[in-house]
Amino acid sequence: MSFARLALPLLLLTSLAVHAEDSPDEAKFLKESVDYFDQVTKSSLPHQVDKVTTLNSVQLDPTKKMLYYRYGISNLRLDAMDLGARAKFENGLKTQLESTTCQQPELLQRFREHHLSVTHEYTGSDGKPLASITVDPQNLSCKS
């Protein structure tokens, strides 16, 4: 996965961090964040991230305190991947997403303060799920 594929999500996550500073009250923060990501999805998405990846939606579930990024990948199909290929795909994405999150210490701290996790869901060209990777900042160990 290229850095370009992660750039838009990071911009959106950074917006969330800035947005959080304006809302010290947790319930207000979550409500405003839900509204913000709904608006981003309506006005800016889908967004072509790279040749094969499209970011289709960003949604915050305030009950689960989970931020969902939903992507479509145009050149992969579930039936064309065996278990080994799927595991390699998921592990590579997870490593890259965790590393990218660790490179954003202020954002990581904000997620920890609000107990938010992030799930990246990838769907193939056949509409079937390819991978779902959750980054839990509470359990993320970043190398200094």
Tab-separated table of N, CA and C in Angstrom:
chain	number	residue	atom	x	y	z
A	1	MET	N	0.850	-1.175	0.000
A	1	MET	CA	0.000	0.000	0.000
A	1	MET	C	0.895	1.238	0.000
A	2	SER	N	0.659	2.137	-0.903
A	2	SER	CA	1.472	3.334	-1.019
A	2	SER	C	1.042	4.389	-0.018
A	3	PHE	N	1.939	5.356	0.200
A	3	PHE	CA	1.606	6.453	1.095
A	3	PHE	C	0.401	7.220	0.567
A	4	ALA	N	0.284	7.340	-0.753
A	4	ALA	CA	-0.850	8.063	-1.339
A	4	ALA	C	-2.171	7.453	-0.887
A	5	ARG	N	-2.200	6.160	-0.723
A	5	ARG	CA	-3.422	5.479	-0.310
A	5	ARG	C	-3.794	5.861	1.122
A	6	LEU	N	-2.806	6.262	1.919
A	6	LEU	CA	-3.055	6.630	3.305
A	6	LEU	C	-3.228	8.127	3.491
A	7	ALA	N	-2.877	8.933	2.511
A	7	ALA	CA	-2.856	10.385	2.669
A	7	ALA	C	-4.218	10.964	3.013
A	8	LEU	N	-5.263	10.641	2.271
A	8	LEU	CA	-6.576	11.203	2.551
A	8	LEU	C	-7.088	10.772	3.925
A	9	PRO	N	-7.001	9.486	4.275
A	9	PRO	CA	-7.446	9.129	5.620
A	9	PRO	C	-6.711	9.915	6.707
A	10	LEU	N	-5.428	10.136	6.512
A	10	LEU	CA	-4.680	10.884	7.523
A	10	LEU	C	-5.145	12.324	7.593
A	11	LEU	N	-5.459	12.920	6.456
A	11	LEU	CA	-5.991	14.279	6.471
A	11	LEU	C	-7.319	14.321	7.208
A	12	LEU	N	-8.169	13.351	6.967
A	12	LEU	CA	-9.454	13.306	7.648
A	12	LEU	C	-9.277	13.067	9.140
A	13	LEU	N	-8.347	12.200	9.503
A	13	LEU	CA	-8.098	11.946	10.914
A	13	LEU	C	-7.528	13.182	11.600
A	14	THR	N	-6.669	13.912	10.920
A	14	THR	CA	-6.119	15.133	11.470
A	14	THR	C	-7.234	16.138	11.698
A	15	SER	N	-8.202	16.203	10.795
A	15	SER	CA	-9.352	17.080	10.977
A	15	SER	C	-10.103	16.702	12.239
A	16	LEU	N	-10.223	15.418	12.487
A	16	LEU	CA	-10.897	14.955	13.692
A	16	LEU	C	-10.151	15.438	14.921
A	17	ALA	N	-8.838	15.368	14.895
A	17	ALA	CA	-8.052	15.806	16.045
A	17	ALA	C	-8.238	17.297	16.291
A	18	VAL	N	-8.216	18.089	15.252
A	18	VAL	CA	-8.428	19.528	15.391
A	18	VAL	C	-9.839	19.785	15.889
A	19	HIS	N	-10.786	19.057	15.323
A	19	HIS	CA	-12.181	19.190	15.695
A	19	HIS	C	-12.365	18.876	17.182
A	20	ALA	N	-11.636	17.899	17.680
A	20	ALA	CA	-11.764	17.481	19.071
A	20	ALA	C	-11.345	18.583	20.029
A	21	GLU	N	-10.367	19.390	19.668
A	21	GLU	CA	-9.894	20.441	20.555
A	21	GLU	C	-10.983	21.471	20.826
A	22	ASP	N	-11.935	21.611	19.922
A	22	ASP	CA	-13.014	22.570	20.088
A	22	ASP	C	-14.120	22.043	21.003
A	23	SER	N	-14.103	20.760	21.319
A	23	SER	CA	-15.211	20.134	22.040
A	23	SER	C	-14.726	19.334	23.240
A	24	PRO	N	-14.518	19.990	24.381
A	24	PRO	CA	-14.015	19.257	25.539
A	24	PRO	C	-15.016	18.238	26.087
A	25	ASP	N	-16.283	18.460	25.894
A	25	ASP	CA	-17.289	17.527	26.371
A	25	ASP	C	-17.371	16.329	25.432
A	26	GLU	N	-17.215	15.135	25.994
A	26	GLU	CA	-17.157	13.897	25.194
A	26	GLU	C	-18.387	13.690	24.309
A	27	ALA	N	-19.574	13.845	24.873
A	27	ALA	CA	-20.796	13.618	24.083
A	27	ALA	C	-20.883	14.620	22.938
A	28	LYS	N	-20.555	15.858	23.211
A	28	LYS	CA	-20.589	16.888	22.181
A	28	LYS	C	-19.547	16.586	21.109
A	29	PHE	N	-18.358	16.192	21.557
A	29	PHE	CA	-17.288	15.829	20.627
A	29	PHE	C	-17.741	14.715	19.682
A	30	LEU	N	-18.330	13.666	20.237
A	30	LEU	CA	-18.763	12.539	19.413
A	30	LEU	C	-19.871	12.948	18.449
A	31	LYS	N	-20.852	13.702	18.918
A	31	LYS	CA	-21.951	14.148	18.055
A	31	LYS	C	-21.421	15.013	16.914
A	32	GLU	N	-20.573	15.976	17.247
A	32	GLU	CA	-20.026	16.851	16.212
A	32	GLU	C	-19.158	16.070	15.232
A	33	SER	N	-18.438	15.095	15.732
A	33	SER	CA	-17.586	14.273	14.859
A	33	SER	C	-18.423	13.421	13.919
A	34	VAL	N	-19.515	12.844	14.421
A	34	VAL	CA	-20.424	12.070	13.576
A	34	VAL	C	-20.940	12.962	12.458
A	35	ASP	N	-21.417	14.156	12.808
A	35	ASP	CA	-21.938	15.094	11.812
A	35	ASP	C	-20.865	15.473	10.795
A	36	TYR	N	-19.653	15.709	11.293
A	36	TYR	CA	-18.550	16.102	10.422
A	36	TYR	C	-18.250	15.012	9.391
A	37	PHE	N	-18.120	13.779	9.838
A	37	PHE	CA	-17.772	12.701	8.907
A	37	PHE	C	-18.928	12.370	7.959
A	38	ASP	N	-20.157	12.540	8.418
A	38	ASP	CA	-21.291	12.379	7.502
A	38	ASP	C	-21.210	13.420	6.386
A	39	GLN	N	-20.872	14.652	6.753
A	39	GLN	CA	-20.760	15.719	5.766
A	39	GLN	C	-19.588	15.458	4.803
A	40	VAL	N	-18.454	15.015	5.340
A	40	VAL	CA	-17.290	14.698	4.497
A	40	VAL	C	-17.665	13.628	3.480
A	41	THR	N	-18.370	12.590	3.944
A	41	THR	CA	-18.768	11.505	3.051
A	41	THR	C	-19.691	12.028	1.949
A	42	LYS	N	-20.655	12.862	2.313
A	42	LYS	CA	-21.605	13.391	1.331
A	42	LYS	C	-20.945	14.340	0.340
A	43	SER	N	-20.010	15.157	0.814
A	43	SER	CA	-19.459	16.201	-0.048
A	43	SER	C	-18.158	15.831	-0.759
A	44	SER	N	-17.376	14.913	-0.193
A	44	SER	CA	-16.040	14.660	-0.736
A	44	SER	C	-15.791	13.235	-1.208
A	45	LEU	N	-16.702	12.341	-0.942
A	45	LEU	CA	-16.468	10.941	-1.263
A	45	LEU	C	-17.540	10.442	-2.225
A	46	PRO	N	-17.250	9.457	-3.035
A	46	PRO	CA	-16.021	8.671	-3.065
A	46	PRO	C	-14.830	9.476	-3.601
A	47	HIS	N	-13.643	9.045	-3.163
A	47	HIS	CA	-12.395	9.703	-3.559
A	47	HIS	C	-11.409	8.642	-4.038
A	48	GLN	N	-10.913	8.823	-5.259
A	48	GLN	CA	-9.929	7.890	-5.811
A	48	GLN	C	-8.598	8.139	-5.109
A	49	VAL	N	-8.151	7.170	-4.316
A	49	VAL	CA	-6.926	7.304	-3.529
A	49	VAL	C	-5.700	6.977	-4.378
A	50	ASP	N	-5.808	5.925	-5.175
A	50	ASP	CA	-4.753	5.565	-6.123
A	50	ASP	C	-5.423	4.834	-7.285
A	51	LYS	N	-4.637	4.224	-8.141
A	51	LYS	CA	-5.199	3.601	-9.351
A	51	LYS	C	-6.277	2.559	-9.052
A	52	VAL	N	-6.160	1.859	-7.931
A	52	VAL	CA	-7.078	0.750	-7.668
A	52	VAL	C	-7.938	0.934	-6.416
A	53	THR	N	-7.675	1.952	-5.616
A	53	THR	CA	-8.349	2.104	-4.327
A	53	THR	C	-9.209	3.360	-4.296
A	54	THR	N	-10.453	3.187	-3.856
A	54	THR	CA	-11.382	4.303	-3.697
A	54	THR	C	-11.869	4.323	-2.252
A	55	LEU	N	-11.747	5.481	-1.612
A	55	LEU	CA	-12.317	5.667	-0.284
A	55	LEU	C	-13.777	6.041	-0.498
A	56	ASN	N	-14.690	5.176	-0.036
A	56	ASN	CA	-16.113	5.370	-0.278
A	56	ASN	C	-16.839	6.092	0.839
A	57	SER	N	-16.429	5.847	2.077
A	57	SER	CA	-17.101	6.513	3.187
A	57	SER	C	-16.224	6.534	4.429
A	58	VAL	N	-16.537	7.499	5.283
A	58	VAL	CA	-15.925	7.606	6.605
A	58	VAL	C	-17.080	7.821	7.569
A	59	GLN	N	-17.155	6.970	8.571
A	59	GLN	CA	-18.285	7.045	9.487
A	59	GLN	C	-17.811	6.785	10.908
A	60	LEU	N	-18.282	7.594	11.834
A	60	LEU	CA	-17.982	7.403	13.245
A	60	LEU	C	-19.205	6.808	13.924
A	61	ASP	N	-19.021	5.658	14.566
A	61	ASP	CA	-20.076	5.049	15.367
A	61	ASP	C	-19.814	5.459	16.810
A	62	PRO	N	-20.591	6.419	17.345
A	62	PRO	CA	-20.309	6.934	18.681
A	62	PRO	C	-20.546	5.910	19.786
A	63	THR	N	-21.428	4.957	19.556
A	63	THR	CA	-21.694	3.931	20.560
A	63	THR	C	-20.489	3.015	20.730
A	64	LYS	N	-19.919	2.595	19.596
A	64	LYS	CA	-18.745	1.709	19.630
A	64	LYS	C	-17.443	2.493	19.755
A	65	LYS	N	-17.520	3.825	19.575
A	65	LYS	CA	-16.340	4.683	19.527
A	65	LYS	C	-15.357	4.154	18.479
A	66	MET	N	-15.925	3.881	17.311
A	66	MET	CA	-15.166	3.319	16.201
A	66	MET	C	-15.330	4.218	14.977
A	67	LEU	N	-14.199	4.584	14.394
A	67	LEU	CA	-14.191	5.342	13.150
A	67	LEU	C	-13.952	4.345	12.022
A	68	TYR	N	-14.877	4.297	11.065
A	68	TYR	CA	-14.795	3.345	9.960
A	68	TYR	C	-14.391	4.054	8.672
A	69	TYR	N	-13.367	3.517	8.022
A	69	TYR	CA	-12.995	3.919	6.669
A	69	TYR	C	-13.356	2.742	5.778
A	70	ARG	N	-14.156	3.008	4.750
A	70	ARG	CA	-14.578	1.927	3.850
A	70	ARG	C	-14.042	2.192	2.448
A	71	TYR	N	-13.262	1.231	1.966
A	71	TYR	CA	-12.582	1.342	0.679
A	71	TYR	C	-13.086	0.275	-0.285
A	72	GLY	N	-13.011	0.591	-1.563
A	72	GLY	CA	-13.215	-0.393	-2.613
A	72	GLY	C	-11.911	-0.559	-3.376
A	73	ILE	N	-11.589	-1.799	-3.714
A	73	ILE	CA	-10.379	-2.087	-4.483
A	73	ILE	C	-10.813	-2.713	-5.805
A	74	SER	N	-10.483	-2.024	-6.891
A	74	SER	CA	-11.015	-2.410	-8.198
A	74	SER	C	-10.322	-3.592	-8.852
A	75	ASN	N	-9.124	-3.944	-8.409
A	75	ASN	CA	-8.408	-5.012	-9.109
A	75	ASN	C	-8.297	-6.303	-8.295
A	76	LEU	N	-9.063	-6.439	-7.217
A	76	LEU	CA	-9.046	-7.668	-6.424
A	76	LEU	C	-10.460	-8.185	-6.221
A	77	ARG	N	-10.558	-9.505	-6.230
A	77	ARG	CA	-11.838	-10.166	-5.956
A	77	ARG	C	-11.585	-11.216	-4.885
A	78	LEU	N	-12.557	-11.384	-4.012
A	78	LEU	CA	-12.420	-12.359	-2.941
A	78	LEU	C	-12.152	-13.762	-3.489
A	79	ASP	N	-12.873	-14.162	-4.535
A	79	ASP	CA	-12.719	-15.521	-5.058
A	79	ASP	C	-11.378	-15.757	-5.758
A	80	ALA	N	-10.621	-14.681	-5.994
A	80	ALA	CA	-9.312	-14.823	-6.635
A	80	ALA	C	-8.179	-14.884	-5.610
A	81	MET	N	-8.538	-14.805	-4.322
A	81	MET	CA	-7.513	-14.820	-3.273
A	81	MET	C	-7.694	-16.063	-2.404
A	82	ASP	N	-6.610	-16.818	-2.232
A	82	ASP	CA	-6.691	-17.931	-1.295
A	82	ASP	C	-6.445	-17.393	0.116
A	83	LEU	N	-6.548	-18.242	1.107
A	83	LEU	CA	-6.392	-17.800	2.502
A	83	LEU	C	-5.022	-17.180	2.753
A	84	GLY	N	-3.988	-17.749	2.162
A	84	GLY	CA	-2.637	-17.215	2.336
A	84	GLY	C	-2.496	-15.815	1.763
A	85	ALA	N	-3.048	-15.600	0.574
A	85	ALA	CA	-2.978	-14.284	-0.062
A	85	ALA	C	-3.773	-13.258	0.742
A	86	ARG	N	-4.915	-13.672	1.262
A	86	ARG	CA	-5.731	-12.765	2.081
A	86	ARG	C	-5.008	-12.387	3.361
A	87	ALA	N	-4.391	-13.379	4.004
A	87	ALA	CA	-3.666	-13.117	5.250
A	87	ALA	C	-2.494	-12.174	4.999
A	88	LYS	N	-1.767	-12.402	3.903
A	88	LYS	CA	-0.640	-11.539	3.556
A	88	LYS	C	-1.124	-10.111	3.285
A	89	PHE	N	-2.232	-9.973	2.574
A	89	PHE	CA	-2.830	-8.680	2.261
A	89	PHE	C	-3.201	-7.962	3.565
A	90	GLU	N	-3.919	-8.647	4.454
A	90	GLU	CA	-4.341	-8.057	5.729
A	90	GLU	C	-3.146	-7.687	6.602
A	91	ASN	N	-2.186	-8.572	6.711
A	91	ASN	CA	-1.022	-8.299	7.567
A	91	ASN	C	-0.213	-7.109	7.058
A	92	GLY	N	-0.057	-7.020	5.739
A	92	GLY	CA	0.658	-5.884	5.163
A	92	GLY	C	-0.058	-4.574	5.431
A	93	LEU	N	-1.380	-4.582	5.263
A	93	LEU	CA	-2.166	-3.383	5.536
A	93	LEU	C	-2.090	-3.005	7.010
A	94	LYS	N	-2.229	-3.986	7.879
A	94	LYS	CA	-2.217	-3.723	9.330
A	94	LYS	C	-0.890	-3.099	9.751
A	95	THR	N	0.207	-3.650	9.271
A	95	THR	CA	1.525	-3.118	9.599
A	95	THR	C	1.647	-1.672	9.141
A	96	GLN	N	1.214	-1.409	7.935
A	96	GLN	CA	1.320	-0.063	7.384
A	96	GLN	C	0.392	0.926	8.102
A	97	LEU	N	-0.826	0.510	8.399
A	97	LEU	CA	-1.775	1.392	9.083
A	97	LEU	C	-1.319	1.701	10.508
A	98	GLU	N	-0.788	0.705	11.200
A	98	GLU	CA	-0.277	0.941	12.553
A	98	GLU	C	0.929	1.873	12.524
A	99	SER	N	1.827	1.657	11.587
A	99	SER	CA	3.008	2.501	11.453
A	99	SER	C	2.611	3.949	11.164
A	100	THR	N	1.667	4.123	10.261
A	100	THR	CA	1.206	5.461	9.915
A	100	THR	C	0.553	6.136	11.117
A	101	THR	N	-0.211	5.396	11.888
A	101	THR	CA	-0.839	5.949	13.088
A	101	THR	C	0.228	6.366	14.094
A	102	CYS	N	1.260	5.572	14.247
A	102	CYS	CA	2.348	5.893	15.181
A	102	CYS	C	3.109	7.157	14.765
A	103	GLN	N	3.101	7.468	13.490
A	103	GLN	CA	3.795	8.658	13.001
A	103	GLN	C	2.999	9.932	13.264
A	104	GLN	N	1.845	9.796	13.873
A	104	GLN	CA	0.968	10.927	14.179
A	104	GLN	C	0.746	10.989	15.697
A	105	PRO	N	1.759	11.362	16.497
A	105	PRO	CA	1.641	11.283	17.962
A	105	PRO	C	0.505	12.125	18.552
A	106	GLU	N	0.258	13.304	18.001
A	106	GLU	CA	-0.834	14.127	18.534
A	106	GLU	C	-2.181	13.483	18.267
A	107	LEU	N	-2.349	12.953	17.083
A	107	LEU	CA	-3.573	12.265	16.724
A	107	LEU	C	-3.757	11.015	17.578
A	108	LEU	N	-2.700	10.267	17.745
A	108	LEU	CA	-2.738	9.052	18.554
A	108	LEU	C	-3.166	9.387	19.984
A	109	GLN	N	-2.622	10.458	20.521
A	109	GLN	CA	-2.986	10.880	21.875
A	109	GLN	C	-4.468	11.255	21.943
A	110	ARG	N	-4.949	11.955	20.925
A	110	ARG	CA	-6.364	12.355	20.884
A	110	ARG	C	-7.254	11.118	20.843
A	111	PHE	N	-6.895	10.133	20.038
A	111	PHE	CA	-7.671	8.896	19.991
A	111	PHE	C	-7.670	8.214	21.349
A	112	ARG	N	-6.516	8.195	21.994
A	112	ARG	CA	-6.433	7.566	23.308
A	112	ARG	C	-7.297	8.308	24.326
A	113	GLU	N	-7.269	9.623	24.286
A	113	GLU	CA	-8.084	10.422	25.221
A	113	GLU	C	-9.569	10.121	25.070
A	114	HIS	N	-10.012	9.945	23.841
A	114	HIS	CA	-11.434	9.718	23.585
A	114	HIS	C	-11.764	8.243	23.398
A	115	HIS	N	-10.776	7.367	23.598
A	115	HIS	CA	-10.969	5.913	23.483
A	115	HIS	C	-11.564	5.513	22.140
A	116	LEU	N	-11.049	6.133	21.072
A	116	LEU	CA	-11.502	5.819	19.721
A	116	LEU	C	-10.578	4.810	19.068
A	117	SER	N	-11.167	3.901	18.318
A	117	SER	CA	-10.414	2.975	17.477
A	117	SER	C	-10.794	3.253	16.030
A	118	VAL	N	-9.977	2.743	15.111
A	118	VAL	CA	-10.214	2.975	13.692
A	118	VAL	C	-10.228	1.631	12.971
A	119	THR	N	-11.276	1.403	12.184
A	119	THR	CA	-11.365	0.191	11.378
A	119	THR	C	-11.345	0.578	9.906
A	120	HIS	N	-10.466	-0.062	9.164
A	120	HIS	CA	-10.358	0.130	7.714
A	120	HIS	C	-10.935	-1.137	7.073
A	121	GLU	N	-12.019	-0.969	6.312
A	121	GLU	CA	-12.668	-2.102	5.658
A	121	GLU	C	-12.456	-2.008	4.151
A	122	TYR	N	-12.012	-3.109	3.571
A	122	TYR	CA	-11.712	-3.165	2.137
A	122	TYR	C	-12.636	-4.163	1.464
A	123	THR	N	-13.267	-3.717	0.380
A	123	THR	CA	-14.167	-4.555	-0.399
A	123	THR	C	-13.593	-4.702	-1.801
A	124	GLY	N	-13.702	-5.905	-2.349
A	124	GLY	CA	-13.182	-6.167	-3.686
A	124	GLY	C	-14.131	-5.698	-4.777
A	125	SER	N	-13.700	-5.874	-6.013
A	125	SER	CA	-14.506	-5.453	-7.163
A	125	SER	C	-15.803	-6.248	-7.268
A	126	ASP	N	-15.877	-7.381	-6.579
A	126	ASP	CA	-17.089	-8.194	-6.572
A	126	ASP	C	-18.041	-7.802	-5.438
A	127	GLY	N	-17.671	-6.757	-4.661
A	127	GLY	CA	-18.511	-6.301	-3.562
A	127	GLY	C	-18.366	-7.099	-2.284
A	128	LYS	N	-17.480	-8.085	-2.300
A	128	LYS	CA	-17.294	-8.935	-1.118
A	128	LYS	C	-16.121	-8.415	-0.280
A	129	PRO	N	-16.218	-8.554	1.045
A	129	PRO	CA	-15.151	-8.054	1.923
A	129	PRO	C	-13.831	-8.796	1.726
A	130	LEU	N	-12.768	-8.004	1.590
A	130	LEU	CA	-11.423	-8.569	1.451
A	130	LEU	C	-10.672	-8.551	2.773
A	131	ALA	N	-10.851	-7.459	3.535
A	131	ALA	CA	-10.105	-7.315	4.782
A	131	ALA	C	-10.777	-6.283	5.663
A	132	SER	N	-10.598	-6.458	6.950
A	132	SER	CA	-11.041	-5.484	7.937
A	132	SER	C	-9.937	-5.393	8.978
A	133	ILE	N	-9.326	-4.229	9.074
A	133	ILE	CA	-8.194	-4.030	9.974
A	133	ILE	C	-8.568	-2.960	10.989
A	134	THR	N	-8.473	-3.320	12.268
A	134	THR	CA	-8.764	-2.363	13.328
A	134	THR	C	-7.469	-1.968	14.008
A	135	VAL	N	-7.291	-0.661	14.137
A	135	VAL	CA	-6.155	-0.117	14.864
A	135	VAL	C	-6.714	0.420	16.176
A	136	ASP	N	-6.279	-0.171	17.282
A	136	ASP	CA	-6.728	0.243	18.608
A	136	ASP	C	-5.603	1.035	19.271
A	137	PRO	N	-5.721	2.349	19.320
A	137	PRO	CA	-4.656	3.174	19.893
A	137	PRO	C	-4.322	2.818	21.341
A	138	GLN	N	-5.300	2.282	22.089
A	138	GLN	CA	-5.041	1.929	23.484
A	138	GLN	C	-4.008	0.808	23.593
A	139	ASN	N	-3.986	-0.058	22.602
A	139	ASN	CA	-3.071	-1.219	22.627
A	139	ASN	C	-1.938	-1.107	21.609
A	140	LEU	N	-1.848	0.018	20.931
A	140	LEU	CA	-0.830	0.187	19.898
A	140	LEU	C	0.495	0.536	20.552
A	141	SER	N	1.498	-0.243	20.240
A	141	SER	CA	2.837	-0.010	20.775
A	141	SER	C	3.705	0.592	19.685
A	142	CYS	N	4.045	1.856	19.883
A	142	CYS	CA	4.867	2.562	18.889
A	142	CYS	C	6.313	2.629	19.369
A	143	LYS	N	7.225	2.394	18.446
A	143	LYS	CA	8.650	2.516	18.766
A	143	LYS	C	9.026	3.983	18.767
A	144	SER	N	9.720	4.412	19.781
A	144	SER	CA	10.080	5.829	19.868
A	144	SER	C	11.224	6.189	18.952
